[in-house]
JSON list of C-alpha atoms in Angstrom, two decimals:
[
{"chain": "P", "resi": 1, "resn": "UNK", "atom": "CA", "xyz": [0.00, 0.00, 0.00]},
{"chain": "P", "resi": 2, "resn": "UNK", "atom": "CA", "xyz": [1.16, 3.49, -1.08]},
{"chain": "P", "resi": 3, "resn": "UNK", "atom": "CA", "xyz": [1.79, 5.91, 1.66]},
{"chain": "P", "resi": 4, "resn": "UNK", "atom": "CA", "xyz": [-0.27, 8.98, 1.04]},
{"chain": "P", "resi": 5, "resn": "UNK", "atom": "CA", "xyz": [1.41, 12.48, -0.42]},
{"chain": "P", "resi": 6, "resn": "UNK", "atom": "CA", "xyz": [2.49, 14.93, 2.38]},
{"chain": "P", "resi": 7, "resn": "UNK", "atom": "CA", "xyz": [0.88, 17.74, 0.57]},
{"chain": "P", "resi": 8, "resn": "UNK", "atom": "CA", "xyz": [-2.41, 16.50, 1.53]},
{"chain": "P", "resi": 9, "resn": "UNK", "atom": "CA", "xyz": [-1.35, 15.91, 5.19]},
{"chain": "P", "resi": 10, "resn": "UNK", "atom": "CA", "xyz": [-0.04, 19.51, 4.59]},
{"chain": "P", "resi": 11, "resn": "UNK", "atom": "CA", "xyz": [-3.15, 20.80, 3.29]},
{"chain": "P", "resi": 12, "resn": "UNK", "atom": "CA", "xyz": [-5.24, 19.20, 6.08]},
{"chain": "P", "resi": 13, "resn": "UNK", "atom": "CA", "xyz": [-3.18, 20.44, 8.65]},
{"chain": "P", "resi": 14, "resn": "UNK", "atom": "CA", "xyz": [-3.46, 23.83, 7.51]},
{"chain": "P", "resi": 15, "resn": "UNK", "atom": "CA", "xyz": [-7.28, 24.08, 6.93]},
{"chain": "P", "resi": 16, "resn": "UNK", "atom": "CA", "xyz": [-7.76, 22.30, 10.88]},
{"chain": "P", "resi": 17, "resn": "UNK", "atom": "CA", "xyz": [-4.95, 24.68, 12.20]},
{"chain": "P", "resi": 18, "resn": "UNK", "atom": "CA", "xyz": [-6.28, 28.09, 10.37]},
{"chain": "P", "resi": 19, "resn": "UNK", "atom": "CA", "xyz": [-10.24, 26.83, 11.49]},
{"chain": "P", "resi": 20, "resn": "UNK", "atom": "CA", "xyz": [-9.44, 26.77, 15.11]},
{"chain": "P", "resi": 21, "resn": "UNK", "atom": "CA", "xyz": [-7.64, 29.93, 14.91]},
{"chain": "P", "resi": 22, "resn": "UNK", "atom": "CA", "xyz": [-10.51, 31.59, 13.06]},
{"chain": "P", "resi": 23, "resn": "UNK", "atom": "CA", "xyz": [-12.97, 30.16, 15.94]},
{"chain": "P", "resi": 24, "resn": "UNK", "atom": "CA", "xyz": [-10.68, 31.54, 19.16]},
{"chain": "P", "resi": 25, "resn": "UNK", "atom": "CA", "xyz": [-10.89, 35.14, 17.17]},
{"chain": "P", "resi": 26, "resn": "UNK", "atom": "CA", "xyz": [-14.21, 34.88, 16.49]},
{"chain": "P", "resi": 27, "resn": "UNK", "atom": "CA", "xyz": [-15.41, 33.58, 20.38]},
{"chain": "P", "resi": 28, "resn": "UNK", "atom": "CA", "xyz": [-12.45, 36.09, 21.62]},
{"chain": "P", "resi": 29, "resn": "UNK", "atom": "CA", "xyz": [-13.78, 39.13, 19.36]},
{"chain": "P", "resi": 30, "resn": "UNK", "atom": "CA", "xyz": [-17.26, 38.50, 20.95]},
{"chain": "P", "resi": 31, "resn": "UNK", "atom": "CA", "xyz": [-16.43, 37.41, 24.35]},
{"chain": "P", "resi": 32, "resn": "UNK", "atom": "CA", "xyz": [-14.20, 41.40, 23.82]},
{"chain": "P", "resi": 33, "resn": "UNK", "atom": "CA", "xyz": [-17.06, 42.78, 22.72]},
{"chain": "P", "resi": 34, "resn": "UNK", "atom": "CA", "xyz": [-20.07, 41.68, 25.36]},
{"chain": "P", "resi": 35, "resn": "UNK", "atom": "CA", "xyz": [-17.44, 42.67, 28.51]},
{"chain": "P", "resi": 36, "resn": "UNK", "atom": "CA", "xyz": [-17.31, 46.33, 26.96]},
{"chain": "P", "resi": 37, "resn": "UNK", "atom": "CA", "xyz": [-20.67, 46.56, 26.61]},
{"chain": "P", "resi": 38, "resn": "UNK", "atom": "CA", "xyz": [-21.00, 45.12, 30.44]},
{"chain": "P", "resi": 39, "resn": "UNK", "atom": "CA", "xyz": [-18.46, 47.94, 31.37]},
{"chain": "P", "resi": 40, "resn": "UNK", "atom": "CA", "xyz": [-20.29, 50.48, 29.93]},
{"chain": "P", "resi": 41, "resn": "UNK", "atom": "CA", "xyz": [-23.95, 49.64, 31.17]},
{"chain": "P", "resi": 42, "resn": "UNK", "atom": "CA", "xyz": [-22.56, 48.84, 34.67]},
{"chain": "P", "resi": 43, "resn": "UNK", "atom": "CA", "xyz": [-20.83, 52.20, 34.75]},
{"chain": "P", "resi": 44, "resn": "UNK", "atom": "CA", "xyz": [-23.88, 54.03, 33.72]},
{"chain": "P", "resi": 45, "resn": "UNK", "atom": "CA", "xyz": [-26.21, 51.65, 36.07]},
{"chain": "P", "resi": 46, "resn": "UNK", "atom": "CA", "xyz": [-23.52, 52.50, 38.79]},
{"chain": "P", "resi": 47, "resn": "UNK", "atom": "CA", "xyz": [-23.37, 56.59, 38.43]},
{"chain": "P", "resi": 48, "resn": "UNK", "atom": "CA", "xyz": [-27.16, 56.31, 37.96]},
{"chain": "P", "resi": 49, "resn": "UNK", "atom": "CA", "xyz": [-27.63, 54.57, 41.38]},
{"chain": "P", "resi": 50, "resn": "UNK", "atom": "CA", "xyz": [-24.77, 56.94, 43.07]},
{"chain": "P", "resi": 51, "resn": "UNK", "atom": "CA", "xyz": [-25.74, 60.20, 42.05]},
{"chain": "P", "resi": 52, "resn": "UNK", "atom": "CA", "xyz": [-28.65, 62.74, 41.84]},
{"chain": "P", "resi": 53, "resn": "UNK", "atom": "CA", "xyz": [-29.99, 64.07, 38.25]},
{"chain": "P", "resi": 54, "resn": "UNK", "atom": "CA", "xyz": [-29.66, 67.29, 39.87]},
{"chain": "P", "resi": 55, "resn": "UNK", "atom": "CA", "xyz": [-25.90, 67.15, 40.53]},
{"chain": "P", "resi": 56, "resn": "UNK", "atom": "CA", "xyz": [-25.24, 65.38, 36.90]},
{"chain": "P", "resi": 57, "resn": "UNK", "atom": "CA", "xyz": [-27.18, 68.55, 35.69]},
{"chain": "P", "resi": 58, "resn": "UNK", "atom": "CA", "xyz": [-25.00, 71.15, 37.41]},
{"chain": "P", "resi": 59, "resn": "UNK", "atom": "CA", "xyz": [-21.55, 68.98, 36.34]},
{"chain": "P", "resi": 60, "resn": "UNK", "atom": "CA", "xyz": [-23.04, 69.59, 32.82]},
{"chain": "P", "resi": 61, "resn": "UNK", "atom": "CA", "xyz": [-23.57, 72.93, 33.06]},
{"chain": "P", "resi": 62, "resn": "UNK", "atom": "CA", "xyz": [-19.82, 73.97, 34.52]},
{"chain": "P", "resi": 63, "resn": "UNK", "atom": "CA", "xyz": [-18.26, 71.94, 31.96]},
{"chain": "P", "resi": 64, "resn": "UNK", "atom": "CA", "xyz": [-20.69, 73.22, 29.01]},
{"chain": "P", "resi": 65, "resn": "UNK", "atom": "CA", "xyz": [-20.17, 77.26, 30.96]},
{"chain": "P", "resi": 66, "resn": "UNK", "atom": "CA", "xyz": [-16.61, 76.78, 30.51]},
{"chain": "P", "resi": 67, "resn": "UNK", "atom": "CA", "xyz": [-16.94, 75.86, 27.13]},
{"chain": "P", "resi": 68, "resn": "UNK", "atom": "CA", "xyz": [-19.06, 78.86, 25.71]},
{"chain": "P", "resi": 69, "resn": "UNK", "atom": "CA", "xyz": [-16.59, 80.83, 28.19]},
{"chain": "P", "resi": 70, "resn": "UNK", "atom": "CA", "xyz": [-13.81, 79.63, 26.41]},
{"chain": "P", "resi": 71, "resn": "UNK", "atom": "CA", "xyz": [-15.41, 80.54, 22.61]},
{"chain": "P", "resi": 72, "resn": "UNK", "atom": "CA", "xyz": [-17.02, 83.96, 23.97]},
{"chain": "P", "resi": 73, "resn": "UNK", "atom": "CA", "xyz": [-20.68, 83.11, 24.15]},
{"chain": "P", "resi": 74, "resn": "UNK", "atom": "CA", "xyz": [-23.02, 84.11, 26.42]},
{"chain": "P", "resi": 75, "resn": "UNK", "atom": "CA", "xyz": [-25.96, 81.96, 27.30]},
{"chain": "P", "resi": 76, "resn": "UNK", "atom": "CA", "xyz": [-28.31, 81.94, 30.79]},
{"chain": "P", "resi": 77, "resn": "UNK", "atom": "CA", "xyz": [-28.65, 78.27, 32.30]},
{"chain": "P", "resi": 78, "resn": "UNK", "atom": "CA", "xyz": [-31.95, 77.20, 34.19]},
{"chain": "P", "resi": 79, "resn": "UNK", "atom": "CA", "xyz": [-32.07, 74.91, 37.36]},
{"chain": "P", "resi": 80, "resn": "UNK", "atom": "CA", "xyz": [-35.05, 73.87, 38.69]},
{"chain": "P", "resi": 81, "resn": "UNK", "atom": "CA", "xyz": [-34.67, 73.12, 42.44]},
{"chain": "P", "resi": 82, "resn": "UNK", "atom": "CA", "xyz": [-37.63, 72.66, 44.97]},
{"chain": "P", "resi": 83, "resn": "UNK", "atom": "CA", "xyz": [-40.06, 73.16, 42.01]},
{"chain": "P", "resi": 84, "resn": "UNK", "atom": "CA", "xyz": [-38.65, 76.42, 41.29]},
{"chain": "P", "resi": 85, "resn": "UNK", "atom": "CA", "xyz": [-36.86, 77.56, 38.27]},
{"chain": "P", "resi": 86, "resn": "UNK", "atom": "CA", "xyz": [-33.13, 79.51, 38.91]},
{"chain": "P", "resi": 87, "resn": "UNK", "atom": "CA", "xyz": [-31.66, 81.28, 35.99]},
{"chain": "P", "resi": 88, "resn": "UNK", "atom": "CA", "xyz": [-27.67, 81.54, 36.24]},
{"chain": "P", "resi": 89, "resn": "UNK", "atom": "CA", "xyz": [-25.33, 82.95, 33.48]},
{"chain": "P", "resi": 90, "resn": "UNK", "atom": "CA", "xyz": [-22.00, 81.65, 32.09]},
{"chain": "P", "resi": 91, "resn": "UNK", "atom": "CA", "xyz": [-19.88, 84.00, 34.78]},
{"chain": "P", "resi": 92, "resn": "UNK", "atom": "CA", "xyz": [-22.31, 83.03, 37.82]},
{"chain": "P", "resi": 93, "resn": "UNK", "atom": "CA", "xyz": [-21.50, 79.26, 37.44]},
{"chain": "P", "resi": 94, "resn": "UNK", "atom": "CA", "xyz": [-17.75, 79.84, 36.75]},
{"chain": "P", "resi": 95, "resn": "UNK", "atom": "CA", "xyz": [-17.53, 82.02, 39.82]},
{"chain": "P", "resi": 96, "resn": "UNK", "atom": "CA", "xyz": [-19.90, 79.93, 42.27]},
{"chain": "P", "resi": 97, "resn": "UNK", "atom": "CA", "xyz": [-17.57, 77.13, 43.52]},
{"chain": "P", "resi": 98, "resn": "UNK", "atom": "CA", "xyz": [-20.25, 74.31, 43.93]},
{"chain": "P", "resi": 99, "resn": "UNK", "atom": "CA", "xyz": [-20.58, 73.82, 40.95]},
{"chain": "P", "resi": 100, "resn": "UNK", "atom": "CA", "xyz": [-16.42, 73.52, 40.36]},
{"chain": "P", "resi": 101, "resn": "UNK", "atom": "CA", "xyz": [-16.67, 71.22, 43.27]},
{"chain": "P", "resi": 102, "resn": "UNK", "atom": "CA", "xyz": [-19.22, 68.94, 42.08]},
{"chain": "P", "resi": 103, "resn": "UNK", "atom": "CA", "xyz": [-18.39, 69.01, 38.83]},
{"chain": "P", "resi": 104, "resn": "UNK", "atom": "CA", "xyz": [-15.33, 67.56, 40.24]},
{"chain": "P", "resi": 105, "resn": "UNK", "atom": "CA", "xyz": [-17.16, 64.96, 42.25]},
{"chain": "P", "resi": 106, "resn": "UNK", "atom": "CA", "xyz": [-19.07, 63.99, 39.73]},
{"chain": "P", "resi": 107, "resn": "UNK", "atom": "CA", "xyz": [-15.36, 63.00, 37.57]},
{"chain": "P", "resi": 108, "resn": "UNK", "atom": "CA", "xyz": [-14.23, 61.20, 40.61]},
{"chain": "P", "resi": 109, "resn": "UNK", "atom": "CA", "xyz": [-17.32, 58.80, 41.16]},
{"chain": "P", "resi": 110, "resn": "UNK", "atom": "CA", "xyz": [-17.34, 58.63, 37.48]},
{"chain": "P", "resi": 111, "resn": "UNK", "atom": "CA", "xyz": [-13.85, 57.29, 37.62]},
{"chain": "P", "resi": 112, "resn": "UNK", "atom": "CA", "xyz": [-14.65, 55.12, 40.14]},
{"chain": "P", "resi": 113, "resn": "UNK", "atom": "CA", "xyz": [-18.01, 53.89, 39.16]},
{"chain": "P", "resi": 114, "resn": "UNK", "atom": "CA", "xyz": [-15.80, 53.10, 35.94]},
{"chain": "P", "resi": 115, "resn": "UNK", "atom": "CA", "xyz": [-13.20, 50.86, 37.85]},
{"chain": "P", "resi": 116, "resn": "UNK", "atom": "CA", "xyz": [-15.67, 49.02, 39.49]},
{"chain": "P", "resi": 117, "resn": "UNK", "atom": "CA", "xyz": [-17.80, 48.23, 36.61]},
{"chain": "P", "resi": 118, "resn": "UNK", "atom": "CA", "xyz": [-15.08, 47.00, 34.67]},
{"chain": "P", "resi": 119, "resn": "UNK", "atom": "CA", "xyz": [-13.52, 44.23, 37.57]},
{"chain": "P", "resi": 120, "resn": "UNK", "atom": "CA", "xyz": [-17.24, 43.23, 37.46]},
{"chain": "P", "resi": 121, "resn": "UNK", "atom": "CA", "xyz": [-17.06, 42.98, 33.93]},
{"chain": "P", "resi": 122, "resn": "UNK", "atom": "CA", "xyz": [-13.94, 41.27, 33.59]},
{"chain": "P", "resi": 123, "resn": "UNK", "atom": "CA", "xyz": [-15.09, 39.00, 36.26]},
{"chain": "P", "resi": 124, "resn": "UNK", "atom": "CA", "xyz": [-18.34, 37.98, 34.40]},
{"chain": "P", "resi": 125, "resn": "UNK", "atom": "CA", "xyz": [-16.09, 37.38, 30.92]},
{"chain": "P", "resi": 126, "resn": "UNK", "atom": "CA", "xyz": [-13.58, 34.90, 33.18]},
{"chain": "P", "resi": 127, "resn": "UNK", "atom": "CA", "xyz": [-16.75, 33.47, 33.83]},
{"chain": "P", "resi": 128, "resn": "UNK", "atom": "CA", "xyz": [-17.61, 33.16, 30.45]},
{"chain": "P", "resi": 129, "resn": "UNK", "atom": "CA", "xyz": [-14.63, 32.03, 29.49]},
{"chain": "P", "resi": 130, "resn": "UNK", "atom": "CA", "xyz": [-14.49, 28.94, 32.23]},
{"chain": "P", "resi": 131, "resn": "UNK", "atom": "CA", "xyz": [-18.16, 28.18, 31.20]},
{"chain": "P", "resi": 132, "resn": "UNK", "atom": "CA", "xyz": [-16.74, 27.39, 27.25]},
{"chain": "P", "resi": 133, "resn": "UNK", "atom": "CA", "xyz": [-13.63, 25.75, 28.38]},
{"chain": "P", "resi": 134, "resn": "UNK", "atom": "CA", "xyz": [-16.31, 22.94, 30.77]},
{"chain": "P", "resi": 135, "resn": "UNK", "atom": "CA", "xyz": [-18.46, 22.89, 27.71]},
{"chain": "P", "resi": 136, "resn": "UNK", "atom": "CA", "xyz": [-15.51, 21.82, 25.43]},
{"chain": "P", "resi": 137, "resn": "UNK", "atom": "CA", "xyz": [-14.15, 19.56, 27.09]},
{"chain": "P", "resi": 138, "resn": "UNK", "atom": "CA", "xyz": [-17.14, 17.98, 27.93]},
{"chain": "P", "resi": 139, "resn": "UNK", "atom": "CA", "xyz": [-18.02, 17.95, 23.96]},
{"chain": "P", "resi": 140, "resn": "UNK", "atom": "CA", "xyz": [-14.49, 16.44, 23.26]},
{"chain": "P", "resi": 141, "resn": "UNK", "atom": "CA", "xyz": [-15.46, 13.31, 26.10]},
{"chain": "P", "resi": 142, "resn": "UNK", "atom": "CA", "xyz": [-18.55, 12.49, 24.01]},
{"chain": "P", "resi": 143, "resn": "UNK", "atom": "CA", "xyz": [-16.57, 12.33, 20.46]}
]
């Protein structure tokens, strides 16, 4: 019997090899992908649950006074606070440190709400991970 031509073995090889390299991208690309999206949602779940619209609004405002500061515009900005409406001007909320101080704040917990979102994240896409590598092995006993 003739021994078969190591092109073919070659050939084989190859397609297998390049397959299972195509299918840890693919798994790795979305396992990438979901943990992102998990970082992102838990961060926003995480500032939502931390902080008060009202204090979100006011952060807003600094950052978007500083910007029309910065290009020369003038524009009033209106807080409503114990059901009543405040008007406050570009200067005002420059000049008024709370709002430099939250608007602060609100960065930090940001940051932090970040951090912990994304071990929590990572954490759930180990788990993901280990949960494929049981169900592959266990598919490998059964062939």
């Amino acid at each position: 019997m003739r021994d078969e031509p190591n092109f073919k073995h070659y050939t084989r090889g190859g397609q297998i090899s390049f397959h299972n390299l195509r299918m840890w991208d693919q798994i790795t690309k979305s396992l990438t992908l979901i943990c992102l999206m998990l970082w992102v949602v838990f961060t926003g779940l995480i500032i939502w649950s931390v902080t008060s619209v009202e204090k979100l609004q006011h952060a807003f405002a600094y950052y978007g006074a500083q910007f029309l500061n910065a290009i020369g515009q003038k524009h009033d900005f209106h807080f409503s606070f114990h059901g009543k409406t405040y008007t406050q001007n570009v200067q005002q909320i420059l000049h008024y440190s709370y709002y430099r101080d939250n608007a602060n704040e609100i960065i930090r917990t940001m940051g932090q709400s970040a951090l912990v979102a994304f071990c929590m994240a990572f954490l759930i896409g180990i788990g993901f991970a280990i949960y494929f590598i049981r169900r592959g092995k266990e598919q490998s006993k059964h062939q």
